[in-house]
PDB file of C-alpha atoms and ligand atoms in Angstrom:
ATOM      1  CA  MET A 290      89.155  93.621 154.793  1.00 78.00           C
ATOM      2  CA  SER A 291      89.525  93.980 158.523  1.00 87.00           C
ATOM      3  CA  LYS A 292      89.311  97.446 160.038  1.00 96.00           C
ATOM      4  CA  LEU A 293      92.251  99.153 161.697  1.00 98.00           C
ATOM      5  CA  HIS A 294      91.178 101.287 164.657  1.00 98.00           C
ATOM      6  CA  VAL A 295      93.842 103.741 165.840  1.00 98.00           C
ATOM      7  CA  PHE A 296      92.828 105.489 169.048  1.00 97.00           C
ATOM      8  CA  ASP A 297      92.908 109.253 169.285  1.00 94.00           C
ATOM      9  CA  HIS A 298      91.625 109.774 172.818  1.00 96.00           C
ATOM     10  CA  PRO A 299      93.740 112.410 174.604  1.00 98.00           C
ATOM     11  CA  LEU A 300      94.151 110.245 177.724  1.00 98.00           C
ATOM     12  CA  ILE A 301      95.467 107.329 175.684  1.00 98.00           C
ATOM     13  CA  LEU A 302      97.862 109.537 173.714  1.00 98.00           C
ATOM     14  CA  HIS A 303      99.103 111.252 176.893  1.00 98.00           C
ATOM     15  CA  LYS A 304      99.763 107.996 178.698  1.00 98.00           C
ATOM     16  CA  LEU A 305     101.376 106.452 175.640  1.00 98.00           C
ATOM     17  CA  THR A 306     103.928 109.272 175.593  1.00 98.00           C
ATOM     18  CA  TYR A 307     105.147 108.257 179.069  1.00 98.00           C
ATOM     19  CA  ILE A 308     105.030 104.572 178.138  1.00 98.00           C
ATOM     20  CA  ARG A 309     107.368 105.302 175.226  1.00 98.00           C
ATOM     21  CA  ASP A 310     109.756 107.414 177.318  1.00 98.00           C
ATOM     22  CA  GLU A 311     112.966 105.486 177.981  1.00 98.00           C
ATOM     23  CA  LEU A 312     113.197 107.157 181.404  1.00 98.00           C
ATOM     24  CA  THR A 313     109.910 105.628 182.613  1.00 98.00           C
ATOM     25  CA  GLY A 314     110.670 102.884 185.146  1.00 97.00           C
ATOM     26  CA  THR A 315     109.098  99.450 185.470  1.00 98.00           C
ATOM     27  CA  LYS A 316     106.451 100.335 188.059  1.00 98.00           C
ATOM     28  CA  GLU A 317     105.124 103.346 186.202  1.00 98.00           C
ATOM     29  CA  PHE A 318     105.376 101.566 182.828  1.00 98.00           C
ATOM     30  CA  ARG A 319     103.263  98.694 184.132  1.00 98.00           C
ATOM     31  CA  GLU A 320     100.649 101.029 185.613  1.00 98.00           C
ATOM     32  CA  LEU A 321     100.413 103.086 182.444  1.00 98.00           C
ATOM     33  CA  VAL A 322     100.067 100.029 180.185  1.00 98.00           C
ATOM     34  CA  GLU A 323      97.256  98.754 182.411  1.00 98.00           C
ATOM     35  CA  GLU A 324      95.504 102.127 182.325  1.00 98.00           C
ATOM     36  CA  VAL A 325      95.755 102.392 178.530  1.00 98.00           C
ATOM     37  CA  ALA A 326      94.445  98.828 178.193  1.00 98.00           C
ATOM     38  CA  MET A 327      91.440  99.771 180.318  1.00 98.00           C
ATOM     39  CA  LEU A 328      90.720 102.849 178.212  1.00 98.00           C
ATOM     40  CA  MET A 329      91.061 100.829 175.016  1.00 98.00           C
ATOM     41  CA  ALA A 330      88.730  98.137 176.368  1.00 98.00           C
ATOM     42  CA  TYR A 331      86.033 100.778 176.781  1.00 96.00           C
ATOM     43  CA  GLU A 332      86.135 101.418 173.038  1.00 95.00           C
ATOM     44  CA  ILE A 333      86.701  97.830 171.909  1.00 96.00           C
ATOM     45  CA  THR A 334      83.542  96.741 173.704  1.00 95.00           C
ATOM     46  CA  ARG A 335      81.428  99.463 172.079  1.00 94.00           C
ATOM     47  CA  ASP A 336      79.521  96.909 169.960  1.00 93.00           C
ATOM     48  CA  LEU A 337      78.619  94.498 172.790  1.00 94.00           C
ATOM     49  CA  PRO A 338      74.969  93.541 172.455  1.00 94.00           C
ATOM     50  CA  LEU A 339      72.524  94.835 175.045  1.00 96.00           C
ATOM     51  CA  GLN A 340      69.243  93.487 176.284  1.00 96.00           C
ATOM     52  CA  GLU A 341      66.415  95.421 177.788  1.00 97.00           C
ATOM     53  CA  THR A 342      65.518  95.118 181.417  1.00 98.00           C
ATOM     54  CA  VAL A 343      63.547  97.035 183.997  1.00 98.00           C
ATOM     55  CA  VAL A 344      65.040  98.516 187.130  1.00 98.00           C
ATOM     56  CA  LYS A 345      63.164  99.967 190.077  1.00 98.00           C
ATOM     57  CA  THR A 346      64.659 103.259 191.167  1.00 98.00           C
ATOM     58  CA  PRO A 347      63.605 104.871 194.469  1.00 98.00           C
ATOM     59  CA  VAL A 348      61.161 106.905 192.355  1.00 98.00           C
ATOM     60  CA  ALA A 349      59.729 104.638 189.642  1.00 98.00           C
ATOM     61  CA  GLU A 350      60.372 101.734 187.322  1.00 98.00           C
ATOM     62  CA  ALA A 351      62.809 102.546 184.511  1.00 98.00           C
ATOM     63  CA  LYS A 352      63.417 100.796 181.239  1.00 98.00           C
ATOM     64  CA  ALA A 353      67.123 100.001 181.197  1.00 98.00           C
ATOM     65  CA  SER A 354      69.801  97.974 179.423  1.00 97.00           C
ATOM     66  CA  VAL A 355      72.291  95.355 180.484  1.00 95.00           C
ATOM     67  CA  ILE A 356      74.968  93.629 178.481  1.00 93.00           C
ATOM     68  CA  SER A 357      73.325  90.532 177.061  1.00 91.00           C
ATOM     69  CA  GLY A 358      75.779  88.105 178.590  1.00 81.00           C
ATOM     70  CA  LYS A 359      77.734  87.326 175.453  1.00 82.00           C
ATOM     71  CA  LYS A 360      80.647  85.122 176.417  1.00 93.00           C
ATOM     72  CA  LEU A 361      83.961  86.924 176.123  1.00 96.00           C
ATOM     73  CA  GLY A 362      87.522  85.758 176.428  1.00 98.00           C
ATOM     74  CA  LEU A 363      90.930  87.409 176.517  1.00 98.00           C
ATOM     75  CA  VAL A 364      93.966  85.695 175.071  1.00 98.00           C
ATOM     76  CA  PRO A 365      97.233  87.467 175.830  1.00 98.00           C
ATOM     77  CA  ILE A 366     100.237  86.281 173.856  1.00 98.00           C
ATOM     78  CA  LEU A 367     103.046  85.569 176.308  1.00 97.00           C
ATOM     79  CA  ARG A 368     104.738  87.363 177.747  1.00 95.00           C
ATOM     80  CA  ALA A 369     104.111  91.040 176.998  1.00 97.00           C
ATOM     81  CA  GLY A 370     100.386  90.471 176.491  1.00 98.00           C
ATOM     82  CA  LEU A 371     100.065  89.839 180.219  1.00 98.00           C
ATOM     83  CA  GLY A 372     100.662  93.533 180.884  1.00 98.00           C
ATOM     84  CA  MET A 373      97.339  94.542 179.337  1.00 98.00           C
ATOM     85  CA  VAL A 374      95.103  91.850 180.844  1.00 98.00           C
ATOM     86  CA  ASP A 375      94.309  93.428 184.211  1.00 98.00           C
ATOM     87  CA  GLY A 376      93.343  96.720 182.589  1.00 98.00           C
ATOM     88  CA  VAL A 377      90.811  94.970 180.358  1.00 98.00           C
ATOM     89  CA  LEU A 378      89.534  92.849 183.253  1.00 98.00           C
ATOM     90  CA  LYS A 379      88.768  96.036 185.230  1.00 97.00           C
ATOM     91  CA  LEU A 380      86.000  96.705 182.703  1.00 96.00           C
ATOM     92  CA  ILE A 381      85.082  93.110 181.802  1.00 95.00           C
ATOM     93  CA  PRO A 382      85.709  91.228 185.050  1.00 95.00           C
ATOM     94  CA  ALA A 383      83.775  88.131 183.984  1.00 93.00           C
ATOM     95  CA  ALA A 384      85.900  87.479 180.898  1.00 96.00           C
ATOM     96  CA  LYS A 385      87.803  84.193 180.912  1.00 98.00           C
ATOM     97  CA  VAL A 386      91.517  84.392 180.174  1.00 98.00           C
ATOM     98  CA  GLY A 387      93.466  81.932 178.030  1.00 98.00           C
ATOM     99  CA  HIS A 388      97.192  82.108 177.330  1.00 98.00           C
ATOM    100  CA  ILE A 389      99.241  81.356 174.243  1.00 98.00           C
ATOM    101  CA  GLY A 390     103.034  81.205 174.124  1.00 97.00           C
ATOM    102  CA  LEU A 391     104.896  81.059 170.816  1.00 95.00           C
ATOM    103  CA  TYR A 392     108.524  80.936 169.781  1.00 91.00           C
ATOM    104  CA  ARG A 393     110.057  81.172 166.373  1.00 82.00           C
ATOM    105  CA  ASP A 394     111.701  77.960 165.151  1.00 82.00           C
ATOM    106  CA  PRO A 395     115.280  78.995 164.334  1.00 81.00           C
ATOM    107  CA  GLU A 396     115.393  76.879 161.167  1.00 81.00           C
ATOM    108  CA  SER A 397     111.956  77.176 159.630  1.00 81.00           C
ATOM    109  CA  LEU A 398     111.419  80.656 161.189  1.00 75.00           C
ATOM    110  CA  GLN A 399     107.789  79.565 161.676  1.00 83.00           C
ATOM    111  CA  PRO A 400     106.006  80.316 164.970  1.00 87.00           C
ATOM    112  CA  VAL A 401     105.674  77.228 167.173  1.00 92.00           C
ATOM    113  CA  GLU A 402     103.192  77.042 170.039  1.00 93.00           C
ATOM    114  CA  TYR A 403     104.977  76.107 173.295  1.00 95.00           C
ATOM    115  CA  TYR A 404     102.104  76.873 175.649  1.00 96.00           C
ATOM    116  CA  CYS A 405      98.371  77.024 175.197  1.00 96.00           C
ATOM    117  CA  LYS A 406      95.727  76.946 177.889  1.00 97.00           C
ATOM    118  CA  LEU A 407      92.297  78.146 176.868  1.00 97.00           C
ATOM    119  CA  PRO A 408      88.829  78.180 178.419  1.00 97.00           C
ATOM    120  CA  THR A 409      87.164  74.831 177.607  1.00 96.00           C
ATOM    121  CA  ASP A 410      84.302  76.619 175.835  1.00 96.00           C
ATOM    122  CA  VAL A 411      86.633  78.865 173.833  1.00 97.00           C
ATOM    123  CA  HIS A 412      84.837  78.060 170.562  1.00 95.00           C
ATOM    124  CA  GLU A 413      81.664  79.672 171.962  1.00 95.00           C
ATOM    125  CA  ARG A 414      83.412  82.888 172.994  1.00 96.00           C
ATOM    126  CA  ASP A 415      84.210  86.153 171.281  1.00 97.00           C
ATOM    127  CA  LEU A 416      87.915  86.687 171.866  1.00 98.00           C
ATOM    128  CA  ILE A 417      90.223  89.638 172.257  1.00 98.00           C
ATOM    129  CA  VAL A 418      93.758  88.543 171.409  1.00 98.00           C
ATOM    130  CA  ILE A 419      96.283  90.803 173.127  1.00 98.00           C
ATOM    131  CA  ASP A 420      99.697  91.445 171.578  1.00 98.00           C
ATOM    132  CA  PRO A 421     101.054  94.844 172.685  1.00 98.00           C
ATOM    133  CA  MET A 422     103.709  95.179 169.970  1.00 98.00           C
ATOM    134  CA  LEU A 423     102.402  94.229 166.528  1.00 97.00           C
ATOM    135  CA  ALA A 424     105.789  94.145 164.798  1.00 96.00           C
ATOM    136  CA  THR A 425     106.056  91.612 161.934  1.00 94.00           C
ATOM    137  CA  GLY A 426     102.628  90.300 162.897  1.00 96.00           C
ATOM    138  CA  GLY A 427     103.966  86.719 162.848  1.00 94.00           C
ATOM    139  CA  SER A 428     102.975  85.834 166.417  1.00 95.00           C
ATOM    140  CA  ALA A 429      99.586  87.498 166.292  1.00 97.00           C
ATOM    141  CA  ALA A 430      98.703  85.919 162.945  1.00 97.00           C
ATOM    142  CA  ALA A 431      99.823  82.474 164.167  1.00 96.00           C
ATOM    143  CA  ALA A 432      97.942  82.792 167.474  1.00 97.00           C
ATOM    144  CA  ILE A 433      94.778  83.762 165.616  1.00 98.00           C
ATOM    145  CA  THR A 434      95.235  80.772 163.273  1.00 97.00           C
ATOM    146  CA  PHE A 435      95.590  78.420 166.271  1.00 95.00           C
ATOM    147  CA  LEU A 436      92.429  79.864 167.813  1.00 97.00           C
ATOM    148  CA  LYS A 437      90.462  79.504 164.583  1.00 97.00           C
ATOM    149  CA  GLN A 438      91.641  75.875 164.350  1.00 96.00           C
ATOM    150  CA  ARG A 439      90.016  75.391 167.763  1.00 94.00           C
ATOM    151  CA  GLY A 440      86.710  76.678 166.421  1.00 96.00           C
ATOM    152  CA  VAL A 441      86.802  80.335 167.471  1.00 97.00           C
ATOM    153  CA  LYS A 442      84.784  82.482 165.069  1.00 95.00           C
ATOM    154  CA  ASN A 443      84.936  86.012 166.376  1.00 97.00           C
ATOM    155  CA  ILE A 444      88.309  87.576 167.160  1.00 98.00           C
ATOM    156  CA  LYS A 445      89.556  91.128 167.733  1.00 98.00           C
ATOM    157  CA  LEU A 446      93.241  91.958 168.018  1.00 98.00           C
ATOM    158  CA  MET A 447      94.304  94.484 170.655  1.00 98.00           C
ATOM    159  CA  CYS A 448      97.757  96.092 170.486  1.00 98.00           C
ATOM    160  CA  LEU A 449      99.498  99.032 172.068  1.00 98.00           C
ATOM    161  CA  ILE A 450     101.724  99.958 169.137  1.00 98.00           C
ATOM    162  CA  ALA A 451     101.543  98.531 165.625  1.00 98.00           C
ATOM    163  CA  ALA A 452     103.938  98.697 162.685  1.00 98.00           C
ATOM    164  CA  PRO A 453     102.532  98.882 159.140  1.00 98.00           C
ATOM    165  CA  GLU A 454     104.200  95.524 158.365  1.00 97.00           C
ATOM    166  CA  GLY A 455     102.316  93.787 161.193  1.00 97.00           C
ATOM    167  CA  VAL A 456      99.006  95.365 160.283  1.00 98.00           C
ATOM    168  CA  ALA A 457      99.419  94.303 156.648  1.00 98.00           C
ATOM    169  CA  ARG A 458     100.230  90.709 157.619  1.00 97.00           C
ATOM    170  CA  VAL A 459      97.273  90.290 159.967  1.00 98.00           C
ATOM    171  CA  GLN A 460      94.939  91.910 157.457  1.00 98.00           C
ATOM    172  CA  ARG A 461      96.236  89.622 154.706  1.00 98.00           C
ATOM    173  CA  GLU A 462      96.014  86.404 156.733  1.00 98.00           C
ATOM    174  CA  HIS A 463      92.935  87.289 158.779  1.00 98.00           C
ATOM    175  CA  PRO A 464      90.737  89.756 156.902  1.00 98.00           C
ATOM    176  CA  ASP A 465      87.927  89.059 159.370  1.00 98.00           C
ATOM    177  CA  VAL A 466      89.895  90.274 162.423  1.00 98.00           C
ATOM    178  CA  ASP A 467      89.672  93.954 163.361  1.00 98.00           C
ATOM    179  CA  ILE A 468      92.841  95.473 164.823  1.00 98.00           C
ATOM    180  CA  TYR A 469      92.757  98.004 167.670  1.00 98.00           C
ATOM    181  CA  THR A 470      95.909  99.920 168.498  1.00 98.00           C
ATOM    182  CA  ALA A 471      96.853 103.004 170.495  1.00 98.00           C
ATOM    183  CA  ALA A 472      99.399 104.005 167.834  1.00 98.00           C
ATOM    184  CA  LEU A 473     100.474 103.120 164.313  1.00 98.00           C
ATOM    185  CA  ASP A 474     104.215 103.732 164.119  1.00 98.00           C
ATOM    186  CA  GLU A 475     106.534 104.269 161.196  1.00 98.00           C
ATOM    187  CA  LYS A 476     108.331 100.994 160.493  1.00 97.00           C
ATOM    188  CA  LEU A 477     110.403  98.085 161.799  1.00 96.00           C
ATOM    189  CA  ASN A 478     114.165  98.360 162.153  1.00 95.00           C
ATOM    190  CA  ASP A 479     116.658  95.651 161.138  1.00 93.00           C
ATOM    191  CA  HIS A 480     116.259  93.948 164.530  1.00 92.00           C
ATOM    192  CA  GLY A 481     112.488  93.712 164.241  1.00 92.00           C
ATOM    193  CA  TYR A 482     111.835  96.528 166.716  1.00 95.00           C
ATOM    194  CA  ILE A 483     109.067  99.008 166.058  1.00 97.00           C
ATOM    195  CA  VAL A 484     110.379 102.532 165.309  1.00 98.00           C
ATOM    196  CA  PRO A 485     109.979 104.677 167.335  1.00 98.00           C
ATOM    197  CA  GLY A 486     108.069 102.131 169.458  1.00 98.00           C
ATOM    198  CA  LEU A 487     108.931 101.720 173.115  1.00 98.00           C
ATOM    199  CA  GLY A 488     111.704  99.121 173.085  1.00 97.00           C
ATOM    200  CA  ASP A 489     111.081  95.590 174.310  1.00 97.00           C
ATOM    201  CA  ALA A 490     107.647  95.597 175.917  1.00 97.00           C
ATOM    202  CA  GLY A 491     108.242  92.385 177.892  1.00 97.00           C
ATOM    203  CA  ASP A 492     111.533  93.600 179.325  1.00 97.00           C
ATOM    204  CA  ARG A 493     110.079  96.953 180.263  1.00 98.00           C
ATOM    205  CA  LEU A 494     107.009  95.370 181.886  1.00 98.00           C
ATOM    206  CA  PHE A 495     108.898  92.817 183.897  1.00 97.00           C
ATOM    207  CA  GLY A 496     112.148  94.714 184.535  1.00 96.00           C
ATOM    208  CA  THR A 497     114.293  92.109 182.807  1.00 96.00           C
ATOM    209  CA  LYS A 498     116.443  94.479 180.804  1.00 77.00           C
TER     210      LYS A 498
HETATM  211  N1  URA B 114     108.404  93.348 170.474  1.00 75.12           N
HETATM  212  C1  URA B 114     108.701  94.357 171.338  1.00 75.12           C
HETATM  213  O1  URA B 114     108.628  94.172 172.543  1.00 75.12           O
HETATM  214  N2  URA B 114     109.083  95.527 170.837  1.00 75.12           N
HETATM  215  C2  URA B 114     109.164  95.792 169.524  1.00 75.12           C
HETATM  216  O2  URA B 114     109.496  96.909 169.133  1.00 75.12           O
HETATM  217  C3  URA B 114     108.848  94.733 168.628  1.00 75.12           C
HETATM  218  C4  URA B 114     108.475  93.522 169.124  1.00 75.12           C
END
């Protein structure tokens, strides 16, 4: 069973409060989402492998560590996922970024991929899939399936707010994928919005409401 990591860092919780606030405007919303993504990236990368090295300080040689150069990739799900990418890249600037866009077929209700551009060596990379609002979990689960079909082995899912329904679906379909979220909310409403959530993340990020 995949692990669910819900963050409890005071800075993340503080910023999330203002992200949720309906009075927060587009500029501040965007900045706060980026900042929370950066703070979350710090924790999500906690298990990156290190290798030993030696560094010469002005005083003496010191045994030291550097990240071992494991290949990482970020895959935001369009469009709200874009809002968290720059925050993660502040801490992992060398990560490659792929994009996946999905829509729900109105008849079959199944997610259909309408856009997918990934690093050519995606199958060799550990990926962080970014879906800020894990609502039903349909898009995230489908995106992860598409990535696995392309040979990706190691995937983490990064969200801002998750609903129990979305967590359950991803854990059922992808028990190997750990989920990282800044908050686990109460439920989904009849329109598929997370309650209390923050509204439509894409609209609030891009000012399209
Ligand atoms: N997508 C959003 O942007 N908000 C929700 O509450 C659910 C899905």
